[in-house]
Coordinates of C-alpha atoms and ligand atoms in Angstrom, one line a residue:
X19 CA 131.4 44.8 136.3
X20 CA 132.7 47.0 134.1
X21 CA 136.4 46.1 134.8
X22 CA 135.7 42.7 133.7
X23 CA 137.7 41.4 130.4
X24 CA 135.5 39.9 127.9
X25 CA 136.8 36.2 127.6
X26 CA 136.4 35.5 123.7
X27 CA 135.2 31.8 124.4
X28 CA 131.8 31.4 124.3
X29 CA 130.5 34.2 121.3
X30 CA 127.4 34.4 122.6
X31 CA 128.4 35.3 126.6
X32 CA 131.6 37.6 124.5
X33 CA 129.1 39.4 122.4
X34 CA 126.5 40.2 125.8
X35 CA 129.4 41.4 127.9
X36 CA 130.9 43.3 125.0
X37 CA 127.0 44.9 124.9
X38 CA 126.9 45.7 128.4
X39 CA 130.4 47.4 128.8
X40 CA 129.3 49.5 125.5
X41 CA 125.8 50.4 127.5
X42 CA 127.5 51.7 130.6
X43 CA 129.5 54.1 128.2
X44 CA 126.5 55.2 126.3
X45 CA 125.4 56.0 129.9
X46 CA 128.4 57.7 131.1
X47 CA 129.2 60.3 128.1
X48 CA 124.6 60.7 128.7
X49 CA 125.1 62.0 131.8
X50 CA 128.7 64.2 131.0
X51 CA 126.5 66.0 128.3
X52 CA 124.0 66.3 130.4
X53 CA 126.0 68.2 133.2
X54 CA 127.2 70.0 130.6
X55 CA 124.4 71.4 129.0
X56 CA 123.0 72.4 132.6
X57 CA 126.0 74.0 133.4
X58 CA 126.2 76.1 130.5
X59 CA 122.7 77.2 131.1
X60 CA 123.4 77.9 134.0
X61 CA 126.1 80.3 133.0
X62 CA 123.8 81.8 130.2
X63 CA 121.3 82.8 133.0
X64 CA 123.9 84.0 135.2
X65 CA 125.3 86.3 132.7
X66 CA 121.7 88.0 131.8
X67 CA 121.0 88.3 135.2
X68 CA 124.1 89.9 135.5
X69 CA 123.5 91.7 132.0
X70 CA 119.7 93.1 133.4
X71 CA 120.8 93.9 137.3
X72 CA 119.4 97.6 137.4
X73 CA 122.6 100.3 138.3
X74 CA 122.6 101.9 141.1
X75 CA 120.8 105.8 140.2
X76 CA 122.6 108.6 141.1
X77 CA 121.1 111.4 143.2
X78 CA 120.0 114.7 141.6
X79 CA 119.4 113.7 138.1
X80 CA 116.7 116.2 137.9
X81 CA 117.9 118.8 138.7
X82 CA 117.8 122.4 136.0
X83 CA 119.6 122.0 133.1
X84 CA 119.8 124.6 130.3
X85 CA 119.0 123.2 126.9
X86 CA 121.7 123.9 124.6
X87 CA 121.0 124.7 120.5
X88 CA 122.9 123.3 117.6
X89 CA 122.6 124.2 114.4
X90 CA 121.4 121.3 111.7
X91 CA 122.7 123.6 108.2
X92 CA 122.4 121.6 106.4
X93 CA 119.3 120.6 107.4
X94 CA 119.3 116.8 108.1
X95 CA 115.9 114.8 108.2
X96 CA 115.3 112.3 110.9
X97 CA 112.9 109.6 109.2
X98 CA 110.5 107.5 111.8
X99 CA 109.8 104.5 111.8
X100 CA 108.6 101.1 113.6
X101 CA 107.1 97.8 112.2
X102 CA 108.5 96.9 109.3
X103 CA 105.8 94.3 107.7
X104 CA 102.5 94.0 106.7
X105 CA 99.6 94.9 108.9
X106 CA 98.5 92.1 110.2
X107 CA 95.2 93.0 111.2
X108 CA 93.3 91.0 113.4
X109 CA 93.8 91.1 116.9
X110 CA 96.9 93.4 116.9
X111 CA 96.6 96.0 119.0
X112 CA 98.9 98.6 117.2
X113 CA 97.8 100.7 114.5
X114 CA 98.3 99.8 110.9
X115 CA 100.0 103.4 110.6
X116 CA 102.9 102.2 112.3
X117 CA 103.3 99.2 109.7
X118 CA 105.2 99.7 106.4
X119 CA 105.5 96.9 104.3
X120 CA 109.2 95.7 102.9
X121 CA 107.9 96.2 99.7
X122 CA 107.3 100.0 100.3
X123 CA 110.7 99.9 102.3
X124 CA 112.4 98.8 99.9
X125 CA 111.0 101.6 97.3
X126 CA 111.9 104.2 100.2
X127 CA 115.2 103.0 100.7
X128 CA 115.9 102.8 96.5
X129 CA 114.7 106.0 96.0
X130 CA 117.0 107.5 99.2
X131 CA 120.2 105.9 97.3
X132 CA 119.1 107.0 94.0
X133 CA 119.2 110.6 95.1
X134 CA 122.5 111.0 97.1
X135 CA 121.2 110.4 100.7
X136 CA 123.7 109.2 103.0
X137 CA 122.6 108.0 106.2
X138 CA 124.4 108.9 109.7
X139 CA 123.7 108.2 113.4
X140 CA 121.8 111.3 115.8
X141 CA 126.2 111.6 116.9
X142 CA 126.3 113.5 113.5
X143 CA 124.1 116.3 115.0
X144 CA 126.6 117.2 117.8
X145 CA 129.8 116.1 115.6
X146 CA 129.2 116.8 112.3
X147 CA 131.9 114.8 109.9
X148 CA 132.2 115.8 106.4
X149 CA 130.4 113.2 104.6
X150 CA 130.1 113.6 100.4
X151 CA 126.0 112.9 100.4
X152 CA 122.6 114.1 101.8
X153 CA 122.5 113.6 105.6
X154 CA 119.6 111.0 106.8
X155 CA 118.9 109.8 110.1
X156 CA 117.1 106.5 109.8
X157 CA 115.0 105.9 113.4
X158 CA 113.6 102.6 114.1
X159 CA 111.4 102.6 117.6
X160 CA 110.6 99.9 120.1
X161 CA 112.8 97.2 119.2
X162 CA 110.8 94.6 117.0
X163 CA 111.9 91.5 115.8
X164 CA 110.6 92.3 112.5
X165 CA 113.1 94.8 112.1
X166 CA 115.8 91.8 112.4
X167 CA 114.0 90.4 109.7
X168 CA 113.0 93.0 107.2
X169 CA 114.3 96.2 107.8
X170 CA 117.7 94.9 109.0
X171 CA 119.1 92.9 105.6
X172 CA 118.0 95.6 103.1
X173 CA 119.5 98.4 105.3
X174 CA 123.0 96.0 104.7
X175 CA 121.8 95.9 101.3
X176 CA 121.6 99.6 100.1
X177 CA 125.0 100.2 102.3
X178 CA 122.3 102.6 105.1
X179 CA 123.1 102.7 108.9
X180 CA 120.2 103.2 111.6
X181 CA 119.3 103.6 114.9
X182 CA 117.2 101.7 117.0
X183 CA 115.5 102.5 119.4
X184 CA 114.9 99.7 122.4
X185 CA 113.1 99.2 125.3
X186 CA 115.6 97.2 127.7
X187 CA 113.0 95.1 129.4
X188 CA 111.7 93.6 126.0
X189 CA 115.0 92.6 124.9
X190 CA 114.4 88.6 124.5
X191 CA 110.6 88.4 124.5
X192 CA 109.0 87.2 122.0
X193 CA 108.1 89.7 119.3
X194 CA 110.9 91.9 120.4
X195 CA 115.3 91.6 119.2
X196 CA 117.5 89.2 121.1
X197 CA 120.5 89.9 122.8
X198 CA 122.5 87.9 119.8
X199 CA 120.3 89.9 117.2
X200 CA 121.4 93.1 118.4
X201 CA 125.2 92.8 118.8
X202 CA 124.8 91.0 114.9
X203 CA 123.3 94.0 113.9
X204 CA 126.4 96.4 115.7
X205 CA 128.5 94.3 114.3
X206 CA 126.8 95.5 110.9
X207 CA 127.2 99.4 111.6
X208 CA 123.7 99.7 113.3
X209 CA 123.3 101.9 116.2
X210 CA 121.0 101.6 119.4
X211 CA 119.7 103.7 121.7
X212 CA 117.0 104.0 124.8
X213 CA 113.5 103.9 124.8
X214 CA 113.4 103.2 128.8
X215 CA 113.1 100.2 130.3
X216 CA 109.2 100.1 130.4
X217 CA 107.9 102.6 128.0
X218 CA 105.8 105.0 130.4
X219 CA 104.4 107.6 129.8
X220 CA 107.9 109.6 131.8
X221 CA 105.8 112.9 132.1
X222 CA 103.2 111.1 134.6
X223 CA 105.5 108.9 136.4
X224 CA 107.8 110.6 139.5
X225 CA 111.2 111.7 138.9
X226 CA 112.6 109.1 140.9
X227 CA 110.6 106.4 138.2
X228 CA 111.8 108.5 135.3
X229 CA 115.2 108.6 136.4
X230 CA 115.4 104.7 136.9
X231 CA 113.8 104.4 132.9
X232 CA 116.0 106.7 131.6
X233 CA 119.2 105.8 133.4
X234 CA 119.1 103.0 134.0
X235 CA 117.9 101.6 130.9
X236 CA 120.9 103.3 129.2
X237 CA 123.5 101.3 131.4
X238 CA 121.8 98.0 130.8
X239 CA 121.9 98.5 126.9
X240 CA 125.4 99.4 127.5
X241 CA 126.4 96.1 129.5
X242 CA 124.9 94.3 126.4
X243 CA 126.2 96.5 123.3
X244 CA 129.4 97.1 125.3
X245 CA 129.7 100.9 124.0
X246 CA 128.5 104.4 125.3
X247 CA 125.0 104.7 124.7
X248 CA 123.9 108.7 124.0
X249 CA 120.9 108.2 122.4
X250 CA 117.2 108.5 123.8
X251 CA 113.9 108.1 122.8
X252 CA 110.8 109.6 124.5
X253 CA 108.4 106.6 124.9
X254 CA 104.8 108.5 122.5
X255 CA 107.0 111.4 122.4
X256 CA 105.9 112.8 125.5
X257 CA 108.2 115.3 127.1
X258 CA 108.4 117.8 129.9
X259 CA 111.2 120.1 131.2
X260 CA 111.5 117.8 134.0
X261 CA 112.1 114.8 132.2
X262 CA 114.9 116.2 129.6
X263 CA 116.8 117.3 132.9
X264 CA 116.7 113.5 133.8
X265 CA 117.8 112.9 130.1
X266 CA 120.5 115.4 129.8
X267 CA 121.9 113.7 133.5
X268 CA 121.8 110.6 132.8
X269 CA 124.6 111.8 129.6
X270 CA 122.3 111.2 126.8
X271 CA 123.4 114.0 124.4
X272 CA 120.5 113.2 122.0
X273 CA 116.8 112.4 122.1
X274 CA 113.8 112.5 119.9
X275 CA 110.2 113.1 120.0
X276 CA 107.3 112.1 118.0
X277 CA 106.8 115.6 117.0
X278 CA 105.5 115.5 113.1
X279 CA 107.9 117.9 111.7
X280 CA 111.3 119.2 109.9
X281 CA 113.7 120.6 112.9
X282 CA 114.2 124.1 112.7
X283 CA 118.0 125.5 112.2
X284 CA 118.4 125.6 115.5
X285 CA 117.5 122.8 117.8
X286 CA 118.1 121.7 121.1
X287 CA 119.4 118.2 120.3
X288 CA 117.0 116.6 123.4
X289 CA 114.0 117.6 121.1
X290 CA 114.1 115.8 117.8
X291 CA 111.6 116.6 115.6
X292 CA 111.3 113.1 113.4
X293 CA 108.9 112.9 110.1
X294 CA 106.6 110.2 110.9
X295 CA 106.9 107.7 108.1
X296 CA 103.6 105.5 107.4
X297 CA 103.2 102.6 104.7
X298 CA 101.8 105.2 101.8
X299 CA 104.4 108.0 102.4
X300 CA 105.6 108.2 99.0
X301 CA 109.3 110.2 99.6
X302 CA 109.2 112.1 96.2
X303 CA 106.2 114.1 98.0
X304 CA 107.9 114.5 101.3
X305 CA 109.0 118.3 101.8
X306 CA 111.9 117.8 103.8
X307 CA 113.5 115.4 101.7
X308 CA 113.2 117.0 98.3
X309 CA 114.0 120.7 99.8
X310 CA 118.1 119.2 100.2
Ligands
ZN415 ZN1 107.8 103.7 121.7

């Protein structure tokens, strides 16, 4: 039917013939487009599943390790954030204390910039470089979506770098960062660390389960970011010697807790304290920032 040529004899028949041909052509194009979209979706889901395939966990990740000590002179304050958004209230299960409004966050960054702070990543602690200003580490826990919407543009504006500890199983879930956002932030200089696969209390699960949470999350995050992941964050700050052994044997070189204190001059890099920044935290009042 399509092969038949349209003859310009009777205008009505000719027009009908042209319409028929156009319709068939449209159907062919539509099916080609549909097929390519399905193929693309299949390709992406295969790729995602490949990235999320847990690696084999090496044996003996829990073998004893002697904690190391590093010198933190001059002091390097490590700040801990979670959400950068006004507390939404309502049924939100999270504590209001982990929400810092974008306005207050801006004021805090403004103060840091005016007081000559320069942001570094935790790797600076184990491999210090010479920097011109006062070193400071900004960290964000859990990988919430709002850090892309609010914190990321402000960090770029102030030329600050931060470390984001991700719950790997939550990547691409509603309310959390997506792979695409992580890669965009990484390209802009942001650093990513592991906050386990599913945010359990690592001290109350078996060593084998803890090894999976700690080691597999590192390997999957390395596949996503294409770079070595050496920074870890203990969920809820829960830590034991057994957990620290697994973190060390998994290849992490730094790990942060939720102990809300400055670090001593000599410190175990796998037990770093952080200053808990809340919505009403005024940086000029923080002794750890004032004395540097
Ligand atoms: Zn957390």
